[in-house]
CSV table of C-alpha atoms in Angstrom, one decimal:
chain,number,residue,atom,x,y,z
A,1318,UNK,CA,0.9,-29.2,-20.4
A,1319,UNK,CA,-1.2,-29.3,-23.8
A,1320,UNK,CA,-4.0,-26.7,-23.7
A,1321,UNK,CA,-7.6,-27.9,-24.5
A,1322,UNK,CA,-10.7,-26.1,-25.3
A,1323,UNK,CA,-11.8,-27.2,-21.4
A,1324,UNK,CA,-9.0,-25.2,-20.0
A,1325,UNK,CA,-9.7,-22.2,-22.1
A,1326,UNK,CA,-12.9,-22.3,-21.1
A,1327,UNK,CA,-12.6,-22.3,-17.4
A,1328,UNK,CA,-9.9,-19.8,-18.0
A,1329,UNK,CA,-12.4,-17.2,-19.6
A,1330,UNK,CA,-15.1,-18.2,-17.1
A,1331,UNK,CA,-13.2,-17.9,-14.1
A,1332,UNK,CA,-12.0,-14.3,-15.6
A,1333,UNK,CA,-14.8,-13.4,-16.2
A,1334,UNK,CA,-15.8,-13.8,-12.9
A,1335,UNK,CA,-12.9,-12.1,-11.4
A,1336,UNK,CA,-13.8,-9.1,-13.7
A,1337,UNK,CA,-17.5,-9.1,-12.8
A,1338,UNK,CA,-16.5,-9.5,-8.8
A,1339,UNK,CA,-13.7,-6.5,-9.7
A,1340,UNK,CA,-16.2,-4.1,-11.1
A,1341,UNK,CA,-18.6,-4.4,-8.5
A,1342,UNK,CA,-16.1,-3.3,-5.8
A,1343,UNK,CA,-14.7,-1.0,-8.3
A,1344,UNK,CA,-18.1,0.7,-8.0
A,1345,UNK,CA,-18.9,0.6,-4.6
A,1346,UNK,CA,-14.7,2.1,-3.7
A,1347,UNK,CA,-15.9,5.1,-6.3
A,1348,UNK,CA,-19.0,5.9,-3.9
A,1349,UNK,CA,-17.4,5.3,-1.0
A,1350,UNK,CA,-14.5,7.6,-2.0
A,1351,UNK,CA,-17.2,10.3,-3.9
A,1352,UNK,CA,-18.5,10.8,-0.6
A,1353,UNK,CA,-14.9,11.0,1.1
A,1354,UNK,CA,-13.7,13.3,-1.3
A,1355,UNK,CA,-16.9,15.4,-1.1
A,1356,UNK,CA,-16.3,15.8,2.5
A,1357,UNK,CA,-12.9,17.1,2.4
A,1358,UNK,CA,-14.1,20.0,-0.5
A,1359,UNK,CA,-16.6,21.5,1.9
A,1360,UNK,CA,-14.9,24.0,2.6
A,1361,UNK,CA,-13.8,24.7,-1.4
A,1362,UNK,CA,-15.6,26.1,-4.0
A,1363,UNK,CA,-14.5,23.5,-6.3
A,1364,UNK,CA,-18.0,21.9,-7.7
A,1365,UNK,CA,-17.7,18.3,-8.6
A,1366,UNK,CA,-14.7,18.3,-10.3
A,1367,UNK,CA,-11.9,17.8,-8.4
A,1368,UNK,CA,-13.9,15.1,-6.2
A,1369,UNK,CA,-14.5,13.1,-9.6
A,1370,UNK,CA,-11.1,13.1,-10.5
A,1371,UNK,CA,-9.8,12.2,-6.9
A,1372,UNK,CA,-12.1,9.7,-6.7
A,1373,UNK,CA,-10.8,7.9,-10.0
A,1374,UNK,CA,-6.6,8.7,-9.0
A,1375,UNK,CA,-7.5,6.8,-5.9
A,1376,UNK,CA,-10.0,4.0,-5.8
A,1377,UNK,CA,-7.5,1.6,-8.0
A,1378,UNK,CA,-4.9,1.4,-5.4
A,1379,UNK,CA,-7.8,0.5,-2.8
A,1380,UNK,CA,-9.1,-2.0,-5.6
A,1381,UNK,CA,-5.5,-3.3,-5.6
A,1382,UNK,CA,-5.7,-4.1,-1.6
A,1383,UNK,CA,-8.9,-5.9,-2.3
A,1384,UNK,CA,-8.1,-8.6,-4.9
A,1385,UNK,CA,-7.2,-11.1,-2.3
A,1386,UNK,CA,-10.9,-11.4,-1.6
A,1387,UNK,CA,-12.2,-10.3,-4.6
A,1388,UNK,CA,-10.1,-13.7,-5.6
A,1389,UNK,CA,-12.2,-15.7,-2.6
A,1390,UNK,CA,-15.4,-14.4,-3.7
A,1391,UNK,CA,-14.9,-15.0,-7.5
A,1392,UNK,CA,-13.4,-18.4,-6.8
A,1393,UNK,CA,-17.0,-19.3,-5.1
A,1394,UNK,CA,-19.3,-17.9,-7.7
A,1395,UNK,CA,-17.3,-19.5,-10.6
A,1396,UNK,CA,-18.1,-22.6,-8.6
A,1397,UNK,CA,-21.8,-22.1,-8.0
A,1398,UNK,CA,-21.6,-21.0,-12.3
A,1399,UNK,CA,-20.3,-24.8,-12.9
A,1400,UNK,CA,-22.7,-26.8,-10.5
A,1401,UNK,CA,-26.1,-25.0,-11.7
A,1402,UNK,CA,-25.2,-25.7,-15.7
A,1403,UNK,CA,-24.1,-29.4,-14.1
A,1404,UNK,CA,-20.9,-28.5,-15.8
A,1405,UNK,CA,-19.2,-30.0,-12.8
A,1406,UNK,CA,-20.5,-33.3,-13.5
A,1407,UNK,CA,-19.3,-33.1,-17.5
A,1408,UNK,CA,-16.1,-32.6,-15.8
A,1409,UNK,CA,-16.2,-35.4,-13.7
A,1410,UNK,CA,-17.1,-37.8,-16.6
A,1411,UNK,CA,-14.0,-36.8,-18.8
A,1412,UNK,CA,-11.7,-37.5,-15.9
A,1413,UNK,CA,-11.3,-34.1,-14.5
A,1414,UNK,CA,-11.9,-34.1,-11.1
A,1415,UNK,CA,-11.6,-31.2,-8.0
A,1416,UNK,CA,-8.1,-31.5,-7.8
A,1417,UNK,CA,-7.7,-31.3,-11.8
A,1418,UNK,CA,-9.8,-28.4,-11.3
A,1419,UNK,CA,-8.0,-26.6,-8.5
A,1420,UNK,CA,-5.5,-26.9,-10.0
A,1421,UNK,CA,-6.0,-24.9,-13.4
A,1422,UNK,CA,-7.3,-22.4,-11.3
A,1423,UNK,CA,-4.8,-21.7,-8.9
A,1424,UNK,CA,-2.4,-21.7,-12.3
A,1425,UNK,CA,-4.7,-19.3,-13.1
A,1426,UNK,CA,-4.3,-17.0,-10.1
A,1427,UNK,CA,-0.7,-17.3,-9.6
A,1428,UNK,CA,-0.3,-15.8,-13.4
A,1429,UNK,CA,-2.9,-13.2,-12.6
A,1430,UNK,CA,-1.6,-12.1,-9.2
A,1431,UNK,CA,1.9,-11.8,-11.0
A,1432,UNK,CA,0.2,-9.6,-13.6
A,1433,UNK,CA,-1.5,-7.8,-11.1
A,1434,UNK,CA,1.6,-6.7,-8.8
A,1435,UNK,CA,3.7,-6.0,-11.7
A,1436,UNK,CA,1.3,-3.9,-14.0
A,1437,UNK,CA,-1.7,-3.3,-12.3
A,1438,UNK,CA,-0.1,-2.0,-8.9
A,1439,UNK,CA,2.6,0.3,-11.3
A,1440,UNK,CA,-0.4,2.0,-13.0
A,1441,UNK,CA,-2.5,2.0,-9.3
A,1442,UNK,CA,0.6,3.7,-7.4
A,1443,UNK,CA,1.2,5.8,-10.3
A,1444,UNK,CA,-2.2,7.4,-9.6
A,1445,UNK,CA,-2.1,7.5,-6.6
A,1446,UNK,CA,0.9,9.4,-6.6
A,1447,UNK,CA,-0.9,11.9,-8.7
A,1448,UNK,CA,-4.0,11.7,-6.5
A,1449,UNK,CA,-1.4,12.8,-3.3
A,1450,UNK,CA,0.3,15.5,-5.5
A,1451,UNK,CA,-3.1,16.8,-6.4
A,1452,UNK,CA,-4.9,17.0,-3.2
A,1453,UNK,CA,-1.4,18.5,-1.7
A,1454,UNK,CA,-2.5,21.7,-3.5
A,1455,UNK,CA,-5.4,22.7,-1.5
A,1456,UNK,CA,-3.2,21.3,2.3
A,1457,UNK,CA,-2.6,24.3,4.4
A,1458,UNK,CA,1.2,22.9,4.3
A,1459,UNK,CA,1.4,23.0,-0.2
A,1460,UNK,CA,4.9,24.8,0.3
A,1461,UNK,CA,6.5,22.6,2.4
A,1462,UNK,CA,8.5,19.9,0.6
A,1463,UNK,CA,9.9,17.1,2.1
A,1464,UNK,CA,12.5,14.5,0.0
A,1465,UNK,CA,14.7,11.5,0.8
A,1466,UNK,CA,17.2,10.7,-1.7
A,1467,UNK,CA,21.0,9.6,-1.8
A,1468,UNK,CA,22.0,13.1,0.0
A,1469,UNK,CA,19.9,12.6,2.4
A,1470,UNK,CA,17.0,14.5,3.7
A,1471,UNK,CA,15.7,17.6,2.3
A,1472,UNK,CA,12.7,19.7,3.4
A,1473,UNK,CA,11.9,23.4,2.2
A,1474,UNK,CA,9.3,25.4,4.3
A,1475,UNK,CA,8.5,29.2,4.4
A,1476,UNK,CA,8.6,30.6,8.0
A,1477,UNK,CA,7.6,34.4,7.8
A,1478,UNK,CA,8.4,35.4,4.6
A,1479,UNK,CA,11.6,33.8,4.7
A,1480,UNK,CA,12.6,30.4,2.7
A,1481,UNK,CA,14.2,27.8,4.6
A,1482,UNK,CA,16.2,25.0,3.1
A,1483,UNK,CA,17.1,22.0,5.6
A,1484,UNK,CA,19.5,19.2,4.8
A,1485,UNK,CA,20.2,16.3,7.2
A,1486,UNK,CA,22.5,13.4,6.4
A,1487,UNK,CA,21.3,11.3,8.9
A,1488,UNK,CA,17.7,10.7,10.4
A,1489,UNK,CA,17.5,8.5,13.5
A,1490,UNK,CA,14.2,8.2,15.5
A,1491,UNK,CA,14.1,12.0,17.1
A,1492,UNK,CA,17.4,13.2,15.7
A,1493,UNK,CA,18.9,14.5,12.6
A,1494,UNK,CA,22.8,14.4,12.4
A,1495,UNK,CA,24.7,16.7,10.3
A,1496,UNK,CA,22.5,19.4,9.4
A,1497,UNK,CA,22.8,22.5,7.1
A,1498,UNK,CA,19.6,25.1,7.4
A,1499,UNK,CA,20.0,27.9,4.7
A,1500,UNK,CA,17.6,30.8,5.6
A,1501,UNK,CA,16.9,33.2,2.1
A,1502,UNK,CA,14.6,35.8,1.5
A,1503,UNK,CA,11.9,35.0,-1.0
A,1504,UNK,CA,14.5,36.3,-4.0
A,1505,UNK,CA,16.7,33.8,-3.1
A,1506,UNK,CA,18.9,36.0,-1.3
A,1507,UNK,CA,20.9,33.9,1.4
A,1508,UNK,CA,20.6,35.9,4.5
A,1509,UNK,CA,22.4,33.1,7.3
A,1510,UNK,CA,23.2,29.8,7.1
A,1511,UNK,CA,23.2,27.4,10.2
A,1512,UNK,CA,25.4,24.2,10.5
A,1513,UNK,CA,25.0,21.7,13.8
A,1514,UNK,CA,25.8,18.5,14.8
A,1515,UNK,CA,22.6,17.6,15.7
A,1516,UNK,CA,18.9,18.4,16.2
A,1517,UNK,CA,16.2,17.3,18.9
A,1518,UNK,CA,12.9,17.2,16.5
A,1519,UNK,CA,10.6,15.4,18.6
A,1520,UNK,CA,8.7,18.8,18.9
A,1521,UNK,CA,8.3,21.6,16.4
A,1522,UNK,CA,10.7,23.3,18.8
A,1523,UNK,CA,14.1,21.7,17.6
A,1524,UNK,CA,16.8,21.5,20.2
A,1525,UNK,CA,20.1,22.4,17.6
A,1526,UNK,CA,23.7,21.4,19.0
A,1527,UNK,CA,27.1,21.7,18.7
A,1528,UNK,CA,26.1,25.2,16.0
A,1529,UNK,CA,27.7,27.7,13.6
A,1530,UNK,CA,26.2,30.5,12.3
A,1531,UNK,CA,27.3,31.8,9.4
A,1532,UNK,CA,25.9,35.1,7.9
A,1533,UNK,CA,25.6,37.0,4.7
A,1534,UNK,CA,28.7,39.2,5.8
A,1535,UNK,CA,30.2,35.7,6.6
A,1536,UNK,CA,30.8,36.2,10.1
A,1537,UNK,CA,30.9,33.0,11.9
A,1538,UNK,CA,28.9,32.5,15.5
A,1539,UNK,CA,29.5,29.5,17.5
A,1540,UNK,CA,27.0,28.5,20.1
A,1541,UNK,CA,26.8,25.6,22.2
A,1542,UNK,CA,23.1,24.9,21.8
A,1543,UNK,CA,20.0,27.0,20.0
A,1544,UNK,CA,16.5,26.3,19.6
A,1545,UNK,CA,14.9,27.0,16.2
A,1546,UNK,CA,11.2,26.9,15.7
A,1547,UNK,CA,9.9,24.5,12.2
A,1548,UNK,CA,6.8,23.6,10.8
A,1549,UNK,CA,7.6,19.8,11.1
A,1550,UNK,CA,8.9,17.2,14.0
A,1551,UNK,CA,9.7,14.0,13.7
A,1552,UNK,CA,6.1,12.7,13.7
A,1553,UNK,CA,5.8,14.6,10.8
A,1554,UNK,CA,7.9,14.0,9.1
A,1555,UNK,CA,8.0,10.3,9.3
A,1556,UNK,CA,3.9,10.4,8.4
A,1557,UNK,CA,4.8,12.4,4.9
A,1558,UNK,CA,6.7,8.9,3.9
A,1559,UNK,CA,4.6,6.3,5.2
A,1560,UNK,CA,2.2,6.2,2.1
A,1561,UNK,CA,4.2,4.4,0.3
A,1562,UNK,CA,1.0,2.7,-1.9
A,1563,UNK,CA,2.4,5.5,-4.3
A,1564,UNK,CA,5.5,4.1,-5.5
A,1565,UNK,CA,6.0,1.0,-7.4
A,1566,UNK,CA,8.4,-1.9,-6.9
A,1567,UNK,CA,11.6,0.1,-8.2
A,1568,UNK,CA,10.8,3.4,-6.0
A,1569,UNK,CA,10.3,1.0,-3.4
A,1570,UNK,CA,13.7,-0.4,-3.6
A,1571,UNK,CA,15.2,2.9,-4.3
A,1572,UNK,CA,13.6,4.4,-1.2
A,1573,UNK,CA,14.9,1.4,0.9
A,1574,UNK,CA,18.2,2.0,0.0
A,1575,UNK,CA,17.9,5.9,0.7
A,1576,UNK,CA,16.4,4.8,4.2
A,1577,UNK,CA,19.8,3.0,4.8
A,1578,UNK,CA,22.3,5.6,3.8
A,1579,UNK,CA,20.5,8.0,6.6
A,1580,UNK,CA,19.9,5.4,9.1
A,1581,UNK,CA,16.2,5.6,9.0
A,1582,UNK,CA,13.8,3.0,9.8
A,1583,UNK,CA,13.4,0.5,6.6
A,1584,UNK,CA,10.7,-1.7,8.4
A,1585,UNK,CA,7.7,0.4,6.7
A,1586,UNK,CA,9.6,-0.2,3.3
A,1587,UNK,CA,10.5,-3.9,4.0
A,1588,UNK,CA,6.8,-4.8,5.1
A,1589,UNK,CA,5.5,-2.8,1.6
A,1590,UNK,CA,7.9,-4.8,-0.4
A,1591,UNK,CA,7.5,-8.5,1.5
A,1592,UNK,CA,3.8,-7.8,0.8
A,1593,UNK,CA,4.1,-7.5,-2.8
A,1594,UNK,CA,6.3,-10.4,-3.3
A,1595,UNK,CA,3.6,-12.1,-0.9
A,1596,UNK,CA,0.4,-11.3,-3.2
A,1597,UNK,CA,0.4,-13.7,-5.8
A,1598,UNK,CA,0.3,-16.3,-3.2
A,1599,UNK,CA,-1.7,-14.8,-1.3
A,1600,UNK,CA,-4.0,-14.6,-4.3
A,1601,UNK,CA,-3.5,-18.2,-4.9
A,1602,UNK,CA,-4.8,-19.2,-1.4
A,1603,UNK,CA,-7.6,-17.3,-0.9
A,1604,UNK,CA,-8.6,-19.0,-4.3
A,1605,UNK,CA,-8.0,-22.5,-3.0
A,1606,UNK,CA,-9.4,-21.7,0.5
A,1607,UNK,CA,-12.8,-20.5,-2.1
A,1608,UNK,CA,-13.2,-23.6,-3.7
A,1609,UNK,CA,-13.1,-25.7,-0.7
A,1610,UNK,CA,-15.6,-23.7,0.8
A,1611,UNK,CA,-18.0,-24.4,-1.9
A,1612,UNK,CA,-17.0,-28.0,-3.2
A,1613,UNK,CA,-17.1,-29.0,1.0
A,1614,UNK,CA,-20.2,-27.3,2.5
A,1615,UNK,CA,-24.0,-27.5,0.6
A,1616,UNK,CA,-25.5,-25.0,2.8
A,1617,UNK,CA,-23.3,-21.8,0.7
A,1618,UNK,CA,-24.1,-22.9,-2.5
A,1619,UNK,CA,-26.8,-20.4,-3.3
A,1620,UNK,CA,-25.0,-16.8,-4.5
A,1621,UNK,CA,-26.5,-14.8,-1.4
A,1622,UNK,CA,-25.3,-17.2,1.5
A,1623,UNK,CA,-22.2,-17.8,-0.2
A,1624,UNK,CA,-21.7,-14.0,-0.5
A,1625,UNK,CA,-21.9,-13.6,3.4
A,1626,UNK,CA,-19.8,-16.3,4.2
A,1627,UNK,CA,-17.0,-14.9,2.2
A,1628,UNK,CA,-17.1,-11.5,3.7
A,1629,UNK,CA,-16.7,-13.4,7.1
A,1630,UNK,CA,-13.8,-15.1,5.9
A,1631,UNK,CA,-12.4,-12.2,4.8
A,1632,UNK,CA,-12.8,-9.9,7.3
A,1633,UNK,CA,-11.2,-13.1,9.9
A,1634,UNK,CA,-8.4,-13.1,6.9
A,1635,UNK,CA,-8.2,-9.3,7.0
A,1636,UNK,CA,-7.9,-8.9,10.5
A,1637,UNK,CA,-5.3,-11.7,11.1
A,1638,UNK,CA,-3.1,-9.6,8.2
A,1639,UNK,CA,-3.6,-6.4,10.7
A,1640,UNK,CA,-2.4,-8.0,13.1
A,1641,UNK,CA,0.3,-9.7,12.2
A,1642,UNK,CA,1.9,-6.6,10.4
A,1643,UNK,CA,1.3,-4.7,13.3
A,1644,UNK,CA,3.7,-7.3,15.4
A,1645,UNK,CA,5.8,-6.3,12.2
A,1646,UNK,CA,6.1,-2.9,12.9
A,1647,UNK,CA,6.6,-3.1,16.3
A,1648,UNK,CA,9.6,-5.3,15.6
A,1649,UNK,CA,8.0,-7.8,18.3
A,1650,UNK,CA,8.7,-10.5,15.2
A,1651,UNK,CA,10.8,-10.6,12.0
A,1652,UNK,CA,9.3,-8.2,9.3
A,1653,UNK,CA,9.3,-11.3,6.5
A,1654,UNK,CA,7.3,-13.8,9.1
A,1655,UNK,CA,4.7,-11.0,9.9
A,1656,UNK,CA,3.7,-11.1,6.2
A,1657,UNK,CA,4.3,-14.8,5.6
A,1658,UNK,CA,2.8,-16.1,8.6
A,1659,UNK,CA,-0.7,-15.5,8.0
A,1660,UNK,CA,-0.1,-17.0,4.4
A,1661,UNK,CA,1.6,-20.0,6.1
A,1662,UNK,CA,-2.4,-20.4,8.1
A,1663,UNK,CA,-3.9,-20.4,5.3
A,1664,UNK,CA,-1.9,-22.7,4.0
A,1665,UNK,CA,-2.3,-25.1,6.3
A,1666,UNK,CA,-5.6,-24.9,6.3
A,1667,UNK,CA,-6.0,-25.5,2.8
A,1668,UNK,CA,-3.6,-28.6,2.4
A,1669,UNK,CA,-6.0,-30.6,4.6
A,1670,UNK,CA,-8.7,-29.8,2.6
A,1671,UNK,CA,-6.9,-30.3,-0.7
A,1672,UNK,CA,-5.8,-33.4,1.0
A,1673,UNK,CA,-9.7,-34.6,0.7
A,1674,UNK,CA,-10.8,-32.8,-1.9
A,1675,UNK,CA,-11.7,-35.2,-4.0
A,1676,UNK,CA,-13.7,-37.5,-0.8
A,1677,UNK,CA,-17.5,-37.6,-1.4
């Protein structure tokens, strides 16, 4: 397709939008979060500072969540932009009618939505992995550290005055399999090391099995069954890993195939991932769904009506998301149709208005 001086300026206007509409929630996320971030300082004599710079780690990653209808609403005011400088009906004359039109945009937001999960949701997560890290400093848990990698799982706590390092090679629902707990003093002076079979963690009160006990003289003891008293249980434990808006694509991927080697859940990671793959269409649909809206029905083209119109489409949109992920999660249906099914709606919706688009 040749490029004309039409298409680059509907590209820059339609941008432009998208930036304008971006900033504006951009704003409003760094009040919202100020506030949020004030709140969990009151208690700190910290002043302003660490709230500012929270606020700034975070609100990206909630902008990223957002774009979908920062996409609808931009979509309708680029619209409303044409139609008042009866640039609409310039179009028309030369030929380039609604589905022309569409259609240049939607290029345009499957391009941006690609740039947007690739670069823009690197650099969010990035943050926001920073943001986590930073506000772990002042949690009443900062040394406890909890890691999944191709060992297996890993957690260090301090239970009175002693250093505990727990390795597990396999983490299923309640139970860890295979576990090695080295107790040291806080000179790293191993005092006892405990192997077992298997652990009950569904309370902080583990249930250990099948246990050997080996101590710093090396003396083995064999018991049939202990209970040893943590800071974390399966709840826990699972929670600490469930942000995973803090890694990119390739953690993502990485973490999946960690989740597999100990037999842990993947469904948290598989909806994340499905989701990202997702939002470039997703993007491109809530911009089609936008245009409709405003090239169908008169009654939303002033700026405030259509404003409140596309916060009630996108909290139905939002909602109907929720929902389906949560079936997702529950494993009630397939991860990949609890993303895509909502997109499929919307895509249905929007074929039988672009069908007619172009009816008077």
């Amino acid at each position: 397709m040749t490029i004309k001086k039409y298409h680059l300026y509907l590209f820059k206007v339609f941008l432009q939008k998208i930036f304008i509409v971006s900033f504006v929630f951009f704003c409003v996320g760094i009040i919202v979060n100020f506030f949020e971030e004030i709140k969990f300082f009151n208690s700190y004599q910290v002043g302003l500072y660490y709230p500012l710079i929270l606020t700034f780690l975070n609100t990206p990653i909630l902008l990223f969540e957002l774009f979908p209808f920062i996409f609808l609403i931009s979509t309708c005011f680029f619209y409303i932009n044409l139609s008042d400088n009866d640039e609409i009906n310039v179009l028309n004359n030369y030929g380039i009618n609604n589905l022309k039109l569409l259609s240049i945009l939607s290029l345009i937001s499957i391009l941006s939505g690609i740039f947007l999960v690739l670069l823009f949701y690197s650099f969010s997560a990035e943050l926001k992995n920073k943001y986590l890290n930073l506000k772990n400093k002042f949690s009443e848990n900062n040394e406890y550290l909890t890691v999944i990698n191709d060992n297996g799982l890993w957690i260090k706590e301090v239970i009175e005055n002693n250093q505990h390092i727990i390795h597990a090679k396999e983490f299923r629902h309640k139970f860890l399999e295979d576990i090695t707990i080295t107790v040291s003093n806080l000179d790293h002076k191993i005092d006892k090391t405990i192997l077992a079979k298997k652990a009950n963690i569904s309370e902080d009160n583990w249930t250990l099995y099948d246990v050997k006990i080996v101590d710093h003289k090396k003396e083995i003891k064999e018991l049939e069954q202990i209970n040893y008293k943590s800071s974390f249980n399966e709840t826990l434990i699972s929670n600490l890993f469930s942000n995973l808006n803090s890694l990119n694509l390739y953690q993502l991927f990485k973490l999946y195939k960690n989740y597999k080697k100990i037999k842990y859940s993947t469904t948290e990671v598989s909806l994340q991932i499905n989701k990202l793959f997702s939002q470039p269409i997703f993007f491109l649909l809530m911009t089609i769904l936008g245009y409709l809206m405003v090239s169908k029905y008169e009654f939303i083209k002033s700026k405030f009506f259509t404003l409140i119109f596309a916060i009630f489409i996108s909290v139905i949109i939002y909602y109907l998301n929720y929902i389906s992920k949560l079936f997702g999660q529950n494993e009630t249906i397939p991860i990949i149709l609890s993303i895509w099914l909502p997109h499929l709606i919307i895509f249905l919706i929007c074929l039988l208005g672009v069908i007619r688009i172009n009816e008077k």
